[in-house]
Coordinates of C-alpha atoms in Angstrom, one line a residue:
M1 CA 12.8 115.9 10.8
Q2 CA 14.5 113.7 8.1
R3 CA 12.9 110.3 7.3
R4 CA 15.0 107.3 8.2
L5 CA 14.5 103.5 8.5
Y6 CA 14.7 101.7 11.9
T7 CA 18.4 101.3 12.8
G8 CA 18.1 99.1 15.9
N9 CA 18.6 95.3 16.4
D10 CA 15.1 94.1 17.1
P11 CA 13.5 92.5 14.0
R12 CA 10.1 92.8 15.5
R13 CA 10.3 96.5 15.0
A14 CA 11.0 96.3 11.3
H15 CA 8.1 97.5 9.1
S16 CA 9.4 96.3 5.8
I17 CA 11.8 93.9 4.1
E18 CA 14.1 96.8 3.4
E19 CA 14.4 97.5 7.1
L20 CA 15.3 93.8 7.7
R21 CA 17.9 94.1 4.9
G22 CA 19.5 97.1 6.7
M23 CA 19.6 95.1 9.9
A24 CA 21.2 92.2 8.2
R25 CA 23.8 94.4 6.7
R26 CA 24.8 95.7 10.1
R27 CA 24.8 92.3 11.8
V28 CA 26.7 90.1 9.4
P29 CA 30.2 90.6 7.9
N30 CA 30.4 92.2 4.5
F31 CA 31.4 89.0 2.7
C32 CA 28.3 87.2 4.0
F33 CA 26.0 90.1 3.1
E34 CA 27.5 90.5 -0.4
Y35 CA 27.0 86.8 -1.1
V36 CA 23.3 87.3 -0.6
E37 CA 23.0 90.7 -2.1
G38 CA 25.0 90.6 -5.3
G39 CA 24.2 89.7 -8.9
S40 CA 26.4 88.8 -11.9
E41 CA 28.5 91.2 -13.9
D42 CA 26.8 94.7 -14.3
E43 CA 23.8 93.4 -12.3
S44 CA 21.4 94.5 -15.0
T45 CA 19.3 91.4 -14.5
L46 CA 19.3 92.0 -10.7
R47 CA 17.9 95.5 -11.4
R48 CA 15.4 94.3 -14.0
N49 CA 13.9 91.9 -11.4
R50 CA 12.9 94.9 -9.3
D51 CA 12.2 97.4 -12.0
V52 CA 9.5 95.3 -13.7
F53 CA 7.2 95.7 -10.7
G54 CA 7.2 99.4 -11.1
E55 CA 5.8 99.0 -14.6
I56 CA 2.7 97.2 -13.3
A57 CA -0.1 99.2 -11.7
F58 CA -3.2 98.1 -9.9
R59 CA -6.8 98.7 -11.0
P60 CA -8.8 98.4 -7.7
R61 CA -12.5 98.0 -7.4
S62 CA -14.5 99.9 -4.7
L63 CA -17.7 99.2 -2.6
V64 CA -16.9 95.5 -2.3
D65 CA -17.3 93.7 1.1
V66 CA -13.8 92.6 2.0
S67 CA -14.3 92.3 5.7
K68 CA -13.4 88.6 5.5
R69 CA -10.2 87.8 3.5
D70 CA -8.2 84.7 2.8
I71 CA -4.7 84.8 1.3
G72 CA -4.3 81.0 1.3
I73 CA -3.9 78.9 -1.9
N74 CA -4.2 75.3 -2.9
L75 CA -0.9 73.9 -4.1
F76 CA -0.5 70.2 -5.1
G77 CA -3.8 69.4 -3.4
R78 CA -2.8 70.9 -0.1
R79 CA -3.6 74.2 1.5
S80 CA -0.8 76.8 1.9
N81 CA -1.6 79.7 4.2
A82 CA 0.0 82.3 1.8
P83 CA 0.6 82.5 -1.9
F84 CA 4.4 82.4 -1.4
M85 CA 7.0 80.0 0.0
I86 CA 10.7 80.2 1.0
G87 CA 12.9 79.3 -1.9
P88 CA 16.3 77.6 -1.8
T89 CA 19.1 79.8 -0.5
G90 CA 22.5 78.3 0.0
F91 CA 25.0 78.8 2.8
S92 CA 22.3 79.9 5.2
G93 CA 24.5 78.7 8.1
L94 CA 26.8 81.6 7.3
L95 CA 24.1 84.1 8.3
S96 CA 23.0 82.4 11.5
H97 CA 23.7 79.1 13.3
E98 CA 21.6 76.3 11.8
G99 CA 20.0 78.9 9.5
D100 CA 18.3 76.1 7.5
I101 CA 16.4 75.0 10.6
A102 CA 15.4 78.6 11.3
L103 CA 14.0 79.1 7.8
A104 CA 12.2 75.7 7.7
S105 CA 10.7 76.2 11.2
A106 CA 9.5 79.6 10.4
A107 CA 7.9 78.4 7.2
A108 CA 6.2 75.5 9.0
A109 CA 4.8 77.8 11.7
A110 CA 3.4 80.1 8.9
G111 CA 1.9 77.2 7.0
V112 CA 3.9 77.6 3.8
P113 CA 6.4 75.3 2.0
Y114 CA 10.1 75.5 2.5
I115 CA 12.7 74.5 -0.2
L116 CA 15.9 73.3 1.4
S117 CA 19.0 74.3 -0.6
N118 CA 21.3 71.7 -2.0
A119 CA 24.0 73.7 -0.4
S120 CA 22.5 73.6 3.1
T121 CA 24.5 73.2 6.3
V122 CA 22.0 71.0 8.1
A123 CA 21.2 67.5 6.9
L124 CA 17.8 67.2 5.1
E125 CA 16.7 64.5 7.5
Q126 CA 17.2 66.8 10.5
V127 CA 15.4 69.6 8.8
V128 CA 12.3 67.5 8.1
E129 CA 12.3 66.0 11.6
R130 CA 13.0 69.2 13.6
A131 CA 11.1 71.7 11.5
G132 CA 8.1 69.7 10.3
G133 CA 5.9 71.3 7.7
R134 CA 6.1 70.9 4.0
V135 CA 9.8 70.5 3.1
W136 CA 10.9 70.3 -0.5
M137 CA 14.5 69.6 -1.6
Q138 CA 16.5 71.4 -4.2
V139 CA 18.9 69.3 -6.3
Y140 CA 21.6 70.1 -8.9
M141 CA 22.3 67.6 -11.7
Y142 CA 26.0 67.0 -10.8
R143 CA 28.3 65.1 -13.1
T144 CA 28.2 62.3 -10.5
R145 CA 24.7 61.1 -11.2
D146 CA 24.9 58.4 -8.6
F147 CA 25.1 61.1 -6.0
V148 CA 21.9 62.7 -7.3
A149 CA 20.2 59.3 -7.2
K150 CA 21.3 58.7 -3.6
L151 CA 20.1 62.2 -2.6
A152 CA 16.7 61.5 -4.2
A153 CA 16.6 58.2 -2.2
R154 CA 17.4 60.1 1.0
A155 CA 14.7 62.6 0.3
K156 CA 12.1 59.9 -0.4
K157 CA 13.0 58.1 2.9
A158 CA 12.6 61.4 4.8
N159 CA 9.2 62.1 3.2
V160 CA 10.3 65.1 1.3
E161 CA 7.3 66.3 -0.7
A162 CA 9.0 67.5 -3.9
L163 CA 12.4 67.7 -5.6
V164 CA 13.2 71.1 -7.2
V165 CA 15.8 70.6 -9.8
T166 CA 17.8 73.8 -10.6
T167 CA 18.7 73.9 -14.3
D168 CA 20.2 77.4 -14.8
S169 CA 23.6 76.8 -13.1
A170 CA 25.4 74.3 -15.4
I171 CA 27.9 77.1 -15.7
Y172 CA 28.6 79.6 -12.8
G173 CA 27.7 83.2 -13.4
K174 CA 30.4 85.8 -12.7
R175 CA 29.5 87.6 -9.4
E176 CA 32.1 90.3 -9.4
W177 CA 31.2 92.1 -6.2
D178 CA 31.4 88.8 -4.4
L179 CA 34.8 88.0 -5.9
R180 CA 36.2 91.3 -4.8
N181 CA 36.0 90.3 -1.2
Y182 CA 38.8 87.7 -1.6
A183 CA 42.5 88.0 -2.1
R184 CA 42.4 84.6 -3.7
P185 CA 39.7 82.0 -4.0
L186 CA 37.9 81.7 -0.7
K187 CA 40.7 83.6 1.2
L188 CA 39.3 86.9 2.5
D189 CA 41.4 90.0 1.8
V190 CA 42.7 92.0 4.7
R191 CA 39.8 94.5 4.7
N192 CA 37.2 91.8 4.9
T193 CA 39.2 89.8 7.5
L194 CA 39.2 92.9 9.8
D195 CA 35.5 93.4 9.0
V196 CA 34.7 89.9 10.4
L197 CA 36.4 90.9 13.7
A198 CA 34.2 94.0 13.8
H199 CA 31.1 91.7 14.0
P200 CA 31.4 89.9 17.4
R201 CA 27.6 89.1 17.6
W202 CA 27.9 87.2 14.3
M203 CA 31.1 85.4 15.4
M204 CA 29.5 84.3 18.6
D205 CA 26.5 83.0 16.8
V206 CA 28.1 81.3 13.7
L207 CA 31.8 80.6 14.4
W208 CA 31.9 80.0 18.2
P209 CA 31.9 77.2 19.3
H210 CA 30.8 75.5 16.1
G211 CA 33.5 76.6 13.7
M212 CA 33.0 77.3 10.0
P213 CA 29.7 75.7 8.8
R214 CA 29.9 72.5 6.8
F215 CA 27.8 71.2 4.0
A216 CA 25.5 68.5 5.4
N217 CA 24.1 67.0 2.3
L218 CA 27.1 66.8 0.0
G219 CA 29.4 64.5 1.9
D220 CA 29.3 61.7 -0.7
L221 CA 30.2 64.2 -3.5
L222 CA 33.2 65.9 -1.8
P223 CA 36.7 64.7 -1.1
P224 CA 37.4 63.6 2.5
G225 CA 37.7 66.6 4.8
Q226 CA 36.5 69.1 2.1
D227 CA 32.9 69.5 3.3
S228 CA 33.4 73.0 4.8
V229 CA 31.9 76.0 3.1
R230 CA 35.4 77.1 2.3
G231 CA 36.8 73.8 1.2
A232 CA 33.9 72.5 -1.0
A233 CA 33.7 75.3 -3.5
S234 CA 36.4 74.0 -5.9
A235 CA 35.1 70.5 -5.8
L236 CA 31.5 71.6 -6.5
A237 CA 32.6 73.7 -9.4
K238 CA 34.1 70.6 -11.0
E239 CA 30.8 68.8 -10.6
L240 CA 28.8 71.3 -12.6
D241 CA 27.7 69.7 -15.8
P242 CA 27.5 71.9 -19.0
S243 CA 26.1 68.9 -20.9
L244 CA 22.9 69.0 -18.8
S245 CA 19.8 68.5 -21.0
W246 CA 16.2 67.5 -21.0
N247 CA 17.3 63.9 -21.0
D248 CA 18.5 64.4 -17.5
I249 CA 15.1 65.7 -16.4
R250 CA 13.5 62.6 -18.0
W251 CA 16.0 60.4 -16.0
L252 CA 15.1 62.2 -12.7
R253 CA 11.4 62.0 -13.5
D254 CA 11.7 58.2 -13.9
L255 CA 13.7 58.0 -10.7
W256 CA 11.6 60.2 -8.4
P257 CA 8.0 59.2 -7.5
G258 CA 7.1 62.5 -5.7
K259 CA 6.4 65.9 -7.1
L260 CA 9.0 67.1 -9.6
I261 CA 9.6 70.8 -10.1
V262 CA 11.9 72.2 -12.8
K263 CA 13.5 75.5 -11.7
G264 CA 15.4 78.0 -13.8
L265 CA 13.2 78.2 -16.9
I266 CA 12.6 81.6 -18.5
H267 CA 11.1 80.7 -21.9
P268 CA 7.6 79.6 -22.7
D269 CA 8.8 76.8 -25.0
D270 CA 10.8 75.3 -22.1
A271 CA 7.7 75.4 -19.9
A272 CA 5.8 73.4 -22.6
R273 CA 8.7 70.9 -22.7
A274 CA 8.5 70.5 -18.9
V275 CA 4.9 69.5 -19.3
S276 CA 5.7 66.9 -21.9
L277 CA 8.3 65.2 -19.6
G278 CA 5.8 64.9 -16.7
A279 CA 7.0 67.7 -14.4
D280 CA 4.4 68.7 -11.8
G281 CA 5.6 72.3 -11.6
I282 CA 8.0 74.9 -12.9
V283 CA 9.8 77.9 -11.4
L284 CA 10.4 80.7 -13.8
S285 CA 13.7 82.1 -12.6
N286 CA 16.9 83.9 -13.7
H287 CA 18.6 82.7 -10.5
G288 CA 18.0 86.0 -8.7
G289 CA 20.1 87.9 -11.3
R290 CA 23.2 85.8 -10.3
Q291 CA 23.7 84.0 -13.6
L292 CA 23.1 85.5 -17.1
D293 CA 23.3 89.3 -17.0
G294 CA 20.9 91.0 -19.3
S295 CA 18.2 88.4 -19.0
V296 CA 14.5 89.2 -18.8
S297 CA 12.8 88.7 -15.5
A298 CA 10.4 85.9 -14.6
M299 CA 7.6 88.5 -14.4
D300 CA 8.3 89.5 -18.0
V301 CA 7.6 86.1 -19.3
L302 CA 4.9 85.0 -16.9
P303 CA 1.9 86.0 -19.2
E304 CA 3.3 84.0 -22.1
V305 CA 4.0 81.0 -19.9
V306 CA 0.4 81.2 -18.5
D307 CA -0.9 81.2 -22.1
E308 CA 1.2 78.1 -22.8
V309 CA 0.8 75.8 -19.8
K310 CA -1.7 77.1 -17.3
G311 CA -3.7 74.3 -15.8
R312 CA -1.2 71.6 -16.9
L313 CA 1.3 72.1 -14.2
A314 CA 2.0 74.5 -11.3
I315 CA 3.5 77.8 -12.4
M316 CA 5.8 79.4 -9.8
L317 CA 8.4 82.1 -10.1
D318 CA 11.0 84.1 -8.2
G319 CA 13.2 87.1 -8.6
G320 CA 12.9 90.5 -6.9
F321 CA 9.9 90.0 -4.6
R322 CA 10.2 92.4 -1.7
R323 CA 6.6 93.5 -1.1
G324 CA 3.2 91.8 -0.7
S325 CA 2.1 94.0 -3.7
D326 CA 4.8 92.3 -5.8
I327 CA 3.4 88.9 -4.9
V328 CA -0.2 90.0 -5.6
K329 CA 0.8 91.2 -9.1
A330 CA 2.3 87.8 -9.9
M331 CA -0.8 86.0 -8.7
A332 CA -3.1 88.4 -10.7
L333 CA -1.0 87.5 -13.8
G334 CA -1.7 83.8 -13.4
A335 CA 1.0 82.5 -11.1
D336 CA 0.1 79.6 -8.8
A337 CA 2.7 80.6 -6.2
V338 CA 5.8 82.8 -5.6
L339 CA 9.2 81.9 -4.2
V340 CA 10.9 84.5 -2.0
G341 CA 14.7 84.2 -1.3
R342 CA 16.5 87.3 -0.4
A343 CA 13.5 88.6 1.6
T344 CA 13.6 85.8 4.2
T345 CA 17.4 85.5 4.0
W346 CA 17.7 89.1 5.1
G347 CA 15.4 88.3 7.9
L348 CA 17.7 85.4 8.9
G349 CA 20.7 87.7 8.8
A350 CA 18.9 90.3 10.8
G351 CA 17.8 88.1 13.7
G352 CA 17.9 84.4 13.1
R353 CA 14.5 82.7 13.5
A354 CA 12.9 85.8 14.8
G355 CA 14.0 87.7 11.7
V356 CA 12.5 85.1 9.4
D357 CA 9.3 85.1 11.3
R358 CA 9.1 88.8 10.9
A359 CA 9.8 88.7 7.2
I360 CA 7.0 86.2 6.7
E361 CA 4.7 88.2 8.8
I362 CA 5.4 91.4 6.9
L363 CA 4.7 89.8 3.6
K364 CA 1.6 88.0 4.7
T365 CA 0.2 91.2 6.2
E366 CA 1.0 93.2 3.1
V367 CA -0.6 90.6 0.8
D368 CA -3.8 90.7 3.0
R369 CA -3.9 94.5 2.9
V370 CA -3.3 94.7 -0.8
I371 CA -6.1 92.3 -1.8
G372 CA -8.5 94.1 0.5
L373 CA -7.6 97.4 -1.1
L374 CA -8.0 95.9 -4.5
G375 CA -11.6 94.8 -3.7
V376 CA -11.1 91.1 -3.5
S377 CA -11.6 88.7 -0.6
S378 CA -9.3 85.9 -1.7
I379 CA -6.3 85.2 -3.9
G380 CA -8.4 83.0 -6.2
E381 CA -10.4 86.1 -7.3
L382 CA -7.4 87.8 -8.8
D383 CA -6.9 88.1 -12.5
T384 CA -5.6 90.6 -15.1
R385 CA -8.7 92.8 -14.7
F386 CA -6.9 94.2 -11.6
I387 CA -3.7 94.9 -13.5
E388 CA -2.6 97.7 -15.8
W389 CA 0.6 96.8 -17.7
A390 CA 1.6 98.0 -21.2
R391 CA 3.0 94.5 -21.9
L392 CA -0.4 93.0 -21.5
G393 CA -2.0 95.4 -24.0
A394 CA 0.7 94.8 -26.6
R395 CA 0.6 91.0 -26.2
Q396 CA -1.3 89.0 -28.8
P397 CA -1.6 85.4 -27.6
S398 CA -1.4 82.9 -30.5
H399 CA -4.1 80.3 -30.0
T400 CA -2.9 78.6 -33.1
K401 CA 0.6 78.3 -31.6
Q402 CA -0.8 76.9 -28.4
A403 CA -2.9 74.4 -30.2
S404 CA 0.2 73.2 -32.1
V405 CA 2.2 72.8 -29.0
E406 CA -0.6 70.7 -27.4
L407 CA -0.7 68.4 -30.4
E408 CA 3.1 68.0 -30.3
L409 CA 2.9 67.0 -26.6
Q410 CA 0.3 64.3 -27.2

């Protein structure tokens, strides 16, 4: 009998993130799935984000009592029940009605943080009130800085724990497979229009009776009547600011009293700069392979960044995490936490809140199993002794360089 993944509609029967991905592909129209799935240009960065995990092997220990295990971590002085969180994913309302609420509620129930996308279709105040838990807010540094200041004020009033400023999208990447779904900007071609009609479950969930989802946190930035997912794209594109610099991070740091996390860094020198400007954390990221094609992955640079700034701010990363073993590898290399994006978004597309719950459950169970098989009882015991990776052997950390950077930052 030939092997095959589960092909039904019940996310509770999925055994892996890949099975949830398949369910999402069947449930939502192609243009929605492709928005989540695709990367930029030849998608070499997208592939690199996954390929890097295959280069890293485990070195387990045996005869260790692992009957009691704890996969929780301490992040910004508070316990998180797993070493990962849900990262910001835009347009979640296109996958399931009030998708942002489903993601945030599932994260709260699991005891992990949730980062609300700047391009969410539910207002941040509603997400915080209805979902509870630890809600962080993603922000882009738009040309209209007054809007950014007002969004930060809203977040403060709503008791949002952290702002996560995304820095790698001052210029849009070219996501060709996404573009091919449209006859002209944001007008589906005939093939994709017919494909929408072939997904009645999605239409009943997302389009009826609510209509096309609308951006709930961008109203002050958009022209009147242009807050729909379809109508806002051109206005948002004009708001992207190629002049974005570290001065803008300094401005936001002075403005925002809560935790400030800089997302989109991929170079150790930038990590050190974030320390000097008072950031509380960084997210190493190449935007899920959706921006610069041919980039290194966050995992590639993680060891260097750990050498540079470990202990001076929280080191987080995203990009290609599909298994609990991927998350454990990052933690063993010195990460403080991992962000997952597509994994939980596929869960959302597969079955709404139930699909997100299942995605989180799968990852938590896998992390627990992996650390037990490695011979450790908690995430805090992990380090590079449990990892075999040629890059580690070839790396020669420069203590002299690190010392010079520390002097420069004083």
